[in-house]
Short mmCIF file of C-alpha atoms (C1' of nucleotides) in Angstrom, two decimals:
data_model
loop_
_atom_site.label_atom_id
_atom_site.label_comp_id
_atom_site.label_asym_id
_atom_site.label_seq_id
_atom_site.Cartn_x
_atom_site.Cartn_y
_atom_site.Cartn_z
CA UNK A 1 46.84 12.68 23.21
CA UNK A 2 44.02 13.28 25.62
CA UNK A 3 42.27 16.53 26.35
CA UNK A 4 41.76 17.71 29.90
CA UNK A 5 38.06 17.18 29.46
CA UNK A 6 38.48 13.54 28.48
CA UNK A 7 41.13 12.87 31.10
CA UNK A 8 38.81 14.12 33.82
CA UNK A 9 35.99 12.02 32.46
CA UNK A 10 33.78 15.05 31.93
CA UNK A 11 31.30 14.91 29.16
CA UNK A 12 30.84 17.72 26.66
CA UNK A 13 27.54 19.21 25.67
CA UNK A 14 27.58 17.66 22.22
CA UNK A 15 27.90 14.25 23.77
CA UNK A 16 25.16 14.83 26.33
CA UNK A 17 22.91 15.97 23.53
CA UNK A 18 23.55 12.74 21.68
CA UNK A 19 22.81 10.73 24.82
CA UNK A 20 19.44 12.38 25.29
CA UNK A 21 18.48 12.33 21.63
CA UNK A 22 19.54 8.71 21.22
CA UNK A 23 17.30 7.58 24.04
CA UNK A 24 14.38 9.60 22.69
CA UNK A 25 14.75 8.13 19.21
CA UNK A 26 15.06 4.60 20.50
CA UNK A 27 11.97 4.93 22.68
CA UNK A 28 9.73 7.24 20.65
CA UNK A 29 11.19 7.33 17.16
CA UNK A 30 12.87 9.98 15.04
CA UNK A 31 9.56 11.58 14.04
CA UNK A 32 8.22 11.69 17.58
CA UNK A 33 10.84 13.72 19.41
CA UNK A 34 11.59 17.42 19.15
CA UNK A 35 14.47 19.77 19.81
CA UNK A 36 12.44 20.98 22.78
CA UNK A 37 12.46 17.46 24.25
CA UNK A 38 16.21 17.18 23.95
CA UNK A 39 16.82 20.70 25.22
CA UNK A 40 14.72 20.02 28.31
CA UNK A 41 16.54 16.76 28.98
CA UNK A 42 19.99 18.32 28.68
CA UNK A 43 18.90 21.57 30.36
CA UNK A 44 20.02 23.88 27.61
CA UNK A 45 18.08 26.06 25.20
CA UNK A 46 16.89 24.96 21.81
CA UNK A 47 19.16 27.59 20.26
CA UNK A 48 22.22 26.03 21.91
CA UNK A 49 21.15 22.72 20.46
CA UNK A 50 21.10 24.23 16.99
CA UNK A 51 24.64 25.51 17.60
CA UNK A 52 25.91 21.95 18.06
CA UNK A 53 23.67 20.29 15.49
CA UNK A 54 22.30 22.71 12.89
CA UNK A 55 19.27 20.61 12.08
CA UNK A 56 17.51 17.40 12.87
CA UNK A 57 19.12 15.72 9.87
CA UNK A 58 22.63 16.43 11.17
CA UNK A 59 21.70 15.33 14.66
CA UNK A 60 20.24 12.12 13.27
CA UNK A 61 23.36 11.45 11.26
CA UNK A 62 25.55 11.95 14.32
CA UNK A 63 23.34 9.55 16.27
CA UNK A 64 23.73 6.74 13.78
CA UNK A 65 27.45 7.34 13.40
CA UNK A 66 28.09 7.08 17.12
CA UNK A 67 25.73 4.16 17.58
CA UNK A 68 27.27 2.21 14.72
CA UNK A 69 30.79 2.87 16.00
CA UNK A 70 29.89 1.71 19.49
CA UNK A 71 28.12 -1.37 18.21
CA UNK A 72 30.99 -2.08 15.85
CA UNK A 73 33.48 -1.95 18.69
CA UNK A 74 31.38 -4.33 20.73
CA UNK A 75 31.20 -6.74 17.79
CA UNK A 76 34.95 -6.50 17.32
CA UNK A 77 35.52 -7.28 20.97
CA UNK A 78 33.24 -10.30 20.76
CA UNK A 79 35.02 -11.51 17.66
CA UNK A 80 38.46 -11.13 19.22
CA UNK A 81 37.53 -12.76 22.51
CA UNK A 82 38.15 -16.43 23.12
CA UNK A 83 35.16 -18.71 22.72
CA UNK A 84 33.18 -20.68 20.21
CA UNK A 85 30.84 -19.25 17.61
CA UNK A 86 28.07 -20.10 20.03
CA UNK A 87 29.69 -17.88 22.68
CA UNK A 88 30.05 -15.01 20.26
CA UNK A 89 26.45 -15.29 19.12
CA UNK A 90 25.26 -15.40 22.73
CA UNK A 91 27.23 -12.23 23.36
CA UNK A 92 25.72 -10.68 20.26
CA UNK A 93 22.21 -11.47 21.46
CA UNK A 94 23.20 -9.91 24.76
CA UNK A 95 23.97 -6.61 23.03
CA UNK A 96 20.38 -6.45 21.81
CA UNK A 97 18.97 -7.61 25.13
CA UNK A 98 20.83 -4.84 26.95
CA UNK A 99 19.15 -2.27 24.72
CA UNK A 100 15.73 -3.83 25.20
CA UNK A 101 16.05 -3.85 28.98
CA UNK A 102 15.89 -0.05 28.83
CA UNK A 103 12.63 -0.24 26.87
CA UNK A 104 14.54 0.90 23.85
CA UNK A 105 14.43 -0.41 20.30
CA UNK A 106 17.66 -0.88 18.36
CA UNK A 107 18.37 2.61 17.00
CA UNK A 108 18.61 1.42 13.42
CA UNK A 109 15.68 -0.94 13.77
CA UNK A 110 13.58 2.03 14.82
CA UNK A 111 14.93 4.12 11.96
CA UNK A 112 14.23 1.29 9.54
CA UNK A 113 10.55 1.59 10.41
CA UNK A 114 10.68 5.32 9.69
CA UNK A 115 12.96 4.74 6.71
CA UNK A 116 10.84 6.41 4.05
CA UNK A 117 10.60 9.64 6.04
CA UNK A 118 14.34 9.99 6.73
CA UNK A 119 16.88 12.28 5.06
CA UNK A 120 18.82 10.31 2.46
CA UNK A 121 22.08 10.51 4.39
CA UNK A 122 20.42 8.86 7.36
CA UNK A 123 18.91 6.20 5.13
CA UNK A 124 22.33 5.26 3.82
CA UNK A 125 23.77 5.10 7.33
CA UNK A 126 20.99 2.78 8.48
CA UNK A 127 21.75 0.38 5.65
CA UNK A 128 25.46 0.51 6.55
CA UNK A 129 24.64 -0.54 10.07
CA UNK A 130 22.72 -3.53 8.80
CA UNK A 131 25.49 -4.40 6.36
CA UNK A 132 28.10 -4.30 9.14
CA UNK A 133 26.03 -6.58 11.32
CA UNK A 134 25.37 -8.94 8.47
CA UNK A 135 29.09 -9.11 7.67
CA UNK A 136 30.03 -9.79 11.30
CA UNK A 137 27.43 -12.54 11.62
CA UNK A 138 28.51 -14.08 8.34
CA UNK A 139 32.12 -14.24 9.53
CA UNK A 140 31.19 -15.77 12.86
CA UNK A 141 29.00 -18.37 11.17
CA UNK A 142 31.62 -19.26 8.57
CA UNK A 143 34.32 -19.59 11.18
CA UNK A 144 32.01 -21.68 13.33
CA UNK A 145 31.20 -23.83 10.36
CA UNK A 146 34.88 -24.31 9.56
CA UNK A 147 35.57 -25.21 13.18
CA UNK A 148 32.70 -27.65 13.14
CA UNK A 149 30.74 -25.98 15.93
CA UNK A 150 28.06 -24.63 13.63
CA UNK A 151 25.94 -26.49 11.12
CA UNK A 152 24.87 -24.47 8.10
CA UNK A 153 22.32 -25.75 5.61
CA UNK A 154 22.78 -22.87 3.18
CA UNK A 155 24.87 -19.75 2.59
CA UNK A 156 26.21 -18.25 5.83
CA UNK A 157 24.98 -14.87 4.65
CA UNK A 158 21.38 -16.08 4.49
CA UNK A 159 21.55 -17.32 8.05
CA UNK A 160 23.27 -14.09 9.10
CA UNK A 161 20.44 -12.10 7.60
CA UNK A 162 17.91 -14.32 9.31
CA UNK A 163 19.55 -13.79 12.70
CA UNK A 164 19.80 -10.02 12.27
CA UNK A 165 16.23 -9.65 11.03
CA UNK A 166 14.95 -12.08 13.61
CA UNK A 167 16.54 -10.21 16.48
CA UNK A 168 15.26 -6.86 15.24
CA UNK A 169 11.77 -8.28 14.96
CA UNK A 170 12.00 -9.95 18.33
CA UNK A 171 12.93 -6.62 19.88
CA UNK A 172 10.06 -4.92 18.09
CA UNK A 173 7.43 -7.33 19.37
CA UNK A 174 8.89 -8.01 22.82
CA UNK A 175 9.24 -4.30 23.54
CA UNK A 176 5.55 -3.75 22.83
CA UNK A 177 4.75 -6.38 25.44
CA UNK A 178 7.41 -4.93 27.77
CA UNK A 179 8.70 -8.46 28.10
CA UNK A 180 12.43 -9.11 27.82
CA UNK A 181 11.98 -12.85 28.36
CA UNK A 182 9.92 -12.95 25.23
CA UNK A 183 12.91 -11.61 23.37
CA UNK A 184 15.32 -14.09 24.93
CA UNK A 185 13.06 -17.04 24.17
CA UNK A 186 12.74 -15.98 20.57
CA UNK A 187 16.49 -15.41 20.26
CA UNK A 188 17.06 -18.95 21.51
CA UNK A 189 14.65 -20.34 18.94
CA UNK A 190 16.34 -18.34 16.19
CA UNK A 191 19.70 -19.86 17.00
CA UNK A 192 18.46 -23.36 17.78
CA UNK A 193 19.28 -25.66 14.94
CA UNK A 194 22.60 -23.93 14.38
CA UNK A 195 24.53 -25.89 16.95
CA UNK A 196 25.46 -29.52 16.59
CA UNK A 197 24.43 -30.24 20.15
CA UNK A 198 20.85 -29.12 19.46
CA UNK A 199 18.15 -31.80 19.79
CA UNK B 1 -29.17 -7.67 3.91
CA UNK B 2 -27.08 -5.60 1.59
CA UNK B 3 -27.20 -1.86 1.09
CA UNK B 4 -27.42 -0.37 -2.38
CA UNK B 5 -23.96 1.03 -1.92
CA UNK B 6 -22.48 -2.37 -1.14
CA UNK B 7 -24.45 -4.13 -3.86
CA UNK B 8 -23.14 -1.72 -6.46
CA UNK B 9 -19.63 -2.19 -5.17
CA UNK B 10 -19.25 1.51 -4.49
CA UNK B 11 -17.01 2.50 -1.69
CA UNK B 12 -18.04 4.97 0.99
CA UNK B 13 -15.98 7.89 2.14
CA UNK B 14 -15.16 6.32 5.50
CA UNK B 15 -13.70 3.33 3.72
CA UNK B 16 -11.70 5.42 1.27
CA UNK B 17 -10.31 7.39 4.20
CA UNK B 18 -9.16 4.18 5.81
CA UNK B 19 -7.54 3.05 2.56
CA UNK B 20 -5.52 6.23 2.26
CA UNK B 21 -4.61 6.45 5.94
CA UNK B 22 -3.64 2.78 6.10
CA UNK B 23 -1.19 3.16 3.26
CA UNK B 24 0.28 6.31 4.78
CA UNK B 25 0.79 4.63 8.15
CA UNK B 26 2.32 1.52 6.63
CA UNK B 27 4.76 3.55 4.54
CA UNK B 28 5.52 6.55 6.76
CA UNK B 29 4.28 5.66 10.22
CA UNK B 30 1.50 6.92 12.48
CA UNK B 31 3.54 9.92 13.64
CA UNK B 32 4.57 10.93 10.13
CA UNK B 33 1.26 11.43 8.39
CA UNK B 34 -1.30 14.17 8.87
CA UNK B 35 -4.99 14.75 8.33
CA UNK B 36 -3.93 17.03 5.49
CA UNK B 37 -2.15 14.11 3.79
CA UNK B 38 -5.22 11.90 3.99
CA UNK B 39 -7.58 14.67 2.95
CA UNK B 40 -5.48 15.40 -0.14
CA UNK B 41 -5.36 11.71 -1.05
CA UNK B 42 -9.12 11.25 -0.74
CA UNK B 43 -9.88 14.70 -2.18
CA UNK B 44 -11.99 15.91 0.71
CA UNK B 45 -11.39 18.59 3.31
CA UNK B 46 -9.78 18.05 6.67
CA UNK B 47 -13.06 19.01 8.30
CA UNK B 48 -14.88 16.22 6.47
CA UNK B 49 -12.25 13.86 7.72
CA UNK B 50 -12.94 14.92 11.29
CA UNK B 51 -16.62 14.22 10.68
CA UNK B 52 -15.89 10.56 9.97
CA UNK B 53 -13.08 10.14 12.48
CA UNK B 54 -13.13 12.75 15.26
CA UNK B 55 -9.43 12.48 16.00
CA UNK B 56 -6.28 10.72 15.02
CA UNK B 57 -6.71 8.25 17.87
CA UNK B 58 -10.10 7.12 16.55
CA UNK B 59 -8.80 6.88 13.02
CA UNK B 60 -5.86 4.81 14.25
CA UNK B 61 -8.15 2.51 16.15
CA UNK B 62 -10.33 1.99 13.08
CA UNK B 63 -7.24 1.20 11.02
CA UNK B 64 -6.08 -1.55 13.34
CA UNK B 65 -9.58 -2.98 13.68
CA UNK B 66 -10.05 -3.29 9.93
CA UNK B 67 -6.53 -4.55 9.34
CA UNK B 68 -6.80 -7.19 12.04
CA UNK B 69 -10.17 -8.35 10.75
CA UNK B 70 -8.86 -8.65 7.20
CA UNK B 71 -5.74 -10.45 8.33
CA UNK B 72 -7.77 -12.71 10.59
CA UNK B 73 -10.04 -13.69 7.70
CA UNK B 74 -7.03 -14.52 5.56
CA UNK B 75 -5.60 -16.67 8.35
CA UNK B 76 -8.92 -18.42 8.77
CA UNK B 77 -9.07 -19.16 5.07
CA UNK B 78 -5.56 -20.57 5.15
CA UNK B 79 -6.40 -22.71 8.13
CA UNK B 80 -9.57 -24.06 6.53
CA UNK B 81 -7.97 -24.77 3.17
CA UNK B 82 -6.63 -28.20 2.34
CA UNK B 83 -2.90 -28.65 2.63
CA UNK B 84 -0.14 -29.45 5.05
CA UNK B 85 1.18 -27.18 7.78
CA UNK B 86 3.94 -26.33 5.35
CA UNK B 87 1.37 -25.11 2.83
CA UNK B 88 -0.39 -22.99 5.42
CA UNK B 89 2.86 -21.44 6.58
CA UNK B 90 3.87 -20.70 3.00
CA UNK B 91 0.54 -18.96 2.54
CA UNK B 92 1.08 -17.04 5.75
CA UNK B 93 4.48 -15.84 4.57
CA UNK B 94 2.78 -14.81 1.35
CA UNK B 95 0.44 -12.50 3.26
CA UNK B 96 3.44 -10.57 4.55
CA UNK B 97 5.20 -10.63 1.19
CA UNK B 98 2.14 -9.10 -0.48
CA UNK B 99 2.30 -6.18 1.93
CA UNK B 100 6.02 -5.73 1.42
CA UNK B 101 5.68 -5.68 -2.36
CA UNK B 102 3.87 -2.34 -1.99
CA UNK B 103 6.80 -0.95 0.02
CA UNK B 104 4.62 -1.15 3.08
CA UNK B 105 5.45 -2.44 6.53
CA UNK B 106 2.97 -4.64 8.39
CA UNK B 107 0.59 -2.09 9.96
CA UNK B 108 1.03 -3.47 13.45
CA UNK B 109 4.76 -3.94 13.02
CA UNK B 110 5.01 -0.26 12.18
CA UNK B 111 2.84 0.65 15.14
CA UNK B 112 4.93 -1.56 17.39
CA UNK B 113 7.92 0.64 16.60
CA UNK B 114 5.90 3.71 17.56
CA UNK B 115 4.29 1.85 20.46
CA UNK B 116 5.29 4.21 23.26
CA UNK B 117 3.78 7.21 21.46
CA UNK B 118 0.39 5.62 20.74
CA UNK B 119 -2.93 6.16 22.49
CA UNK B 120 -3.54 3.31 24.93
CA UNK B 121 -6.47 1.92 22.95
CA UNK B 122 -4.23 1.55 19.93
CA UNK B 123 -1.52 -0.07 22.01
CA UNK B 124 -3.95 -2.73 23.20
CA UNK B 125 -5.15 -3.39 19.66
CA UNK B 126 -1.61 -3.85 18.42
CA UNK B 127 -0.97 -6.48 21.08
CA UNK B 128 -4.23 -8.20 20.13
CA UNK B 129 -3.05 -8.47 16.55
CA UNK B 130 0.16 -10.11 17.68
CA UNK B 131 -1.71 -12.44 20.00
CA UNK B 132 -4.04 -13.52 17.20
CA UNK B 133 -1.14 -14.26 14.91
CA UNK B 134 0.68 -16.13 17.63
CA UNK B 135 -2.38 -18.23 18.34
CA UNK B 136 -2.89 -19.08 14.68
CA UNK B 137 0.73 -20.07 14.23
CA UNK B 138 0.67 -22.15 17.39
CA UNK B 139 -2.36 -24.06 16.12
CA UNK B 140 -0.82 -24.69 12.73
CA UNK B 141 2.42 -25.88 14.29
CA UNK B 142 0.68 -28.15 16.78
CA UNK B 143 -1.49 -29.67 14.11
CA UNK B 144 1.53 -30.13 11.87
CA UNK B 145 3.39 -31.72 14.72
CA UNK B 146 0.50 -34.09 15.42
CA UNK B 147 0.32 -34.98 11.74
CA UNK B 148 4.03 -35.59 11.68
CA UNK B 149 4.78 -32.98 9.03
CA UNK B 150 6.43 -30.58 11.46
CA UNK B 151 9.24 -31.24 13.88
CA UNK B 152 9.15 -29.16 17.05
CA UNK B 153 12.05 -29.08 19.49
CA UNK B 154 10.21 -27.00 22.09
CA UNK B 155 6.82 -25.47 22.83
CA UNK B 156 4.83 -24.67 19.69
CA UNK B 157 4.17 -21.22 21.09
CA UNK B 158 7.87 -20.41 21.23
CA UNK B 159 8.30 -21.34 17.60
CA UNK B 160 5.14 -19.40 16.72
CA UNK B 161 6.56 -16.32 18.38
CA UNK B 162 9.85 -16.82 16.59
CA UNK B 163 8.12 -17.00 13.21
CA UNK B 164 5.95 -13.93 13.87
CA UNK B 165 8.85 -11.85 15.19
CA UNK B 166 11.15 -13.11 12.48
CA UNK B 167 8.77 -12.14 9.71
CA UNK B 168 8.15 -8.70 11.19
CA UNK B 169 11.89 -8.12 11.43
CA UNK B 170 12.49 -9.47 7.96
CA UNK B 171 9.96 -7.00 6.61
CA UNK B 172 11.56 -4.17 8.54
CA UNK B 173 15.03 -4.80 7.16
CA UNK B 174 14.07 -5.91 3.65
CA UNK B 175 11.85 -2.88 3.16
CA UNK B 176 14.74 -0.54 3.98
CA UNK B 177 16.73 -2.21 1.21
CA UNK B 178 13.68 -2.20 -1.06
CA UNK B 179 14.38 -5.88 -1.64
CA UNK B 180 11.53 -8.37 -1.47
CA UNK B 181 13.83 -11.30 -2.25
CA UNK B 182 15.71 -10.52 0.92
CA UNK B 183 12.49 -11.05 2.81
CA UNK B 184 11.67 -14.28 1.06
CA UNK B 185 15.14 -15.70 1.67
CA UNK B 186 14.93 -14.84 5.34
CA UNK B 187 11.45 -16.30 5.62
CA UNK B 188 12.76 -19.56 4.13
CA UNK B 189 15.58 -19.66 6.66
CA UNK B 190 13.15 -19.00 9.51
CA UNK B 191 11.04 -21.99 8.54
CA UNK B 192 13.90 -24.27 7.56
CA UNK B 193 14.43 -26.86 10.24
CA UNK B 194 10.71 -27.13 10.83
CA UNK B 195 10.03 -29.64 8.11
CA UNK B 196 11.11 -33.24 8.23
CA UNK B 197 12.30 -33.12 4.64
CA UNK B 198 14.78 -30.32 5.39
CA UNK B 199 18.49 -31.10 4.86
"C1'" DG C 1 28.61 28.58 23.84
"C1'" DT C 2 24.56 29.90 25.60
"C1'" DC C 3 20.72 32.76 26.06
"C1'" DT C 4 15.85 35.26 24.92
"C1'" DA C 5 12.86 36.40 21.45
"C1'" DT C 6 10.62 35.54 17.42
"C1'" DA C 7 9.77 34.15 12.82
"C1'" DA C 8 7.49 30.84 9.69
"C1'" DC C 9 5.16 26.95 9.15
"C1'" DG C 10 2.24 22.76 9.78
"C1'" DA C 11 -0.25 20.07 13.03
"C1'" DG C 12 -4.86 18.58 15.10
"C1'" DA C 13 -9.15 20.33 15.89
"C1'" DT C 14 -13.63 23.32 15.89
"C1'" DA C 15 -17.47 26.68 14.26
"C1'" DG C 16 -20.86 27.43 11.47
"C1'" DA C 17 -22.69 27.96 6.62
"C1'" DC C 18 -24.55 25.19 2.90
"C1'" DG D 1 -21.70 15.18 4.59
"C1'" DT D 2 -18.92 18.52 3.06
"C1'" DC D 3 -17.17 22.97 2.84
"C1'" DT D 4 -14.32 27.52 4.20
"C1'" DA D 5 -12.39 29.88 7.74
"C1'" DT D 6 -10.20 30.05 11.90
"C1'" DC D 7 -8.01 28.80 16.35
"C1'" DT D 8 -4.34 27.11 19.16
"C1'" DC D 9 -0.41 24.82 19.78
"C1'" DG D 10 4.06 22.68 18.79
"C1'" DT D 11 7.60 22.37 15.46
"C1'" DT D 12 12.15 23.66 13.22
"C1'" DA D 13 14.97 27.29 12.65
"C1'" DT D 14 17.15 32.06 12.91
"C1'" DA D 15 18.65 36.78 14.86
"C1'" DG D 16 21.19 39.03 17.81
"C1'" DA D 17 22.61 40.10 22.71
"C1'" DC D 18 25.75 38.46 26.34
#
DNA sequence: GTCTATAACGAGATAGAC
DNA sequence: GTCTATCTCGTTATAGAC
């Protein structure tokens, strides 16, 4: 069942609020944006913002939930699509690169930096995001290893963690330089050594 | 020439301010600590703080300057010490691990997350820190390659960047979990493949 | 659902005494 | 150098009208 709003492709206020807030968090951080910033971006009053999201903690929670769901769907699509482990990993790197091209940090990478200042509910959600990514990467690596397209020299989970952490760090540093190529080069290096065709 | 203060090992107010502020930034971030926080930690008034560092921008600058100098000295010591490239890299990883053990993020990794909210002088100093680290790693890798203890499959600089970014990201993620072992495991994975003795 | 108005608080920063 | 007192502004959040 689809509401009129969805059928017509219109976007509700709650969703536009999330769009604006998400961008602000990914560019400036959770502690460096205000309700006033979001309100101005969406062209509503701060009070209306509080109607949709009572406080910053609730808004932050909603941000992570939506972001994780979207990222999870993208990972699922990559996993289901035809292609080798190498293809899936290239697609995965592309997800991060797309974020970086907008001068944004991964939402949960940004929140990880601010971790010790976050409401506990947000902290837990950040860890869930990392756990989901780790699990996806582990599956891809194990399948690739079973298929013979990936060479693992230790537990798949360790390599999964290395890839996730490496990509987050590569975004962090490359974004400071405003240099997407820097990210792509580093991503290549992170994955080199995994494939049997590597030199 | 040594001042009485230095000879007696006493620590001046300016230095104690930097100690407190540095910790606060590494744990909470530049945008999540206040002059009041530092003043309380050092047991002086906010006004006294402003006497030593006129504004947050100047304090931030001083933090990066001192941190970079300290880190640079440690890197120099590692470079000068006897040992293989592998030894130097292990020592380098140890520098990051020591920071993480105090639940702190690398100062400049934290500031990289907040990059787009920083005063321009601080932004430049953050990039300098990264450049210094990159240069050191490149030298170590090239020397190791020349000595035959390191196997490079591309430009040393690319691998240097991968190691730096990877360690920053590993800190970011491991710190959220409060798990130093997670960092160490990831660091091992990042460097695996570099050494000729690797499986 | 959205608004204006305002409360309540903390931030960075300054003045001027000691 | 350090203090108390104060200023100004931005922040989150609420009240109540429309």
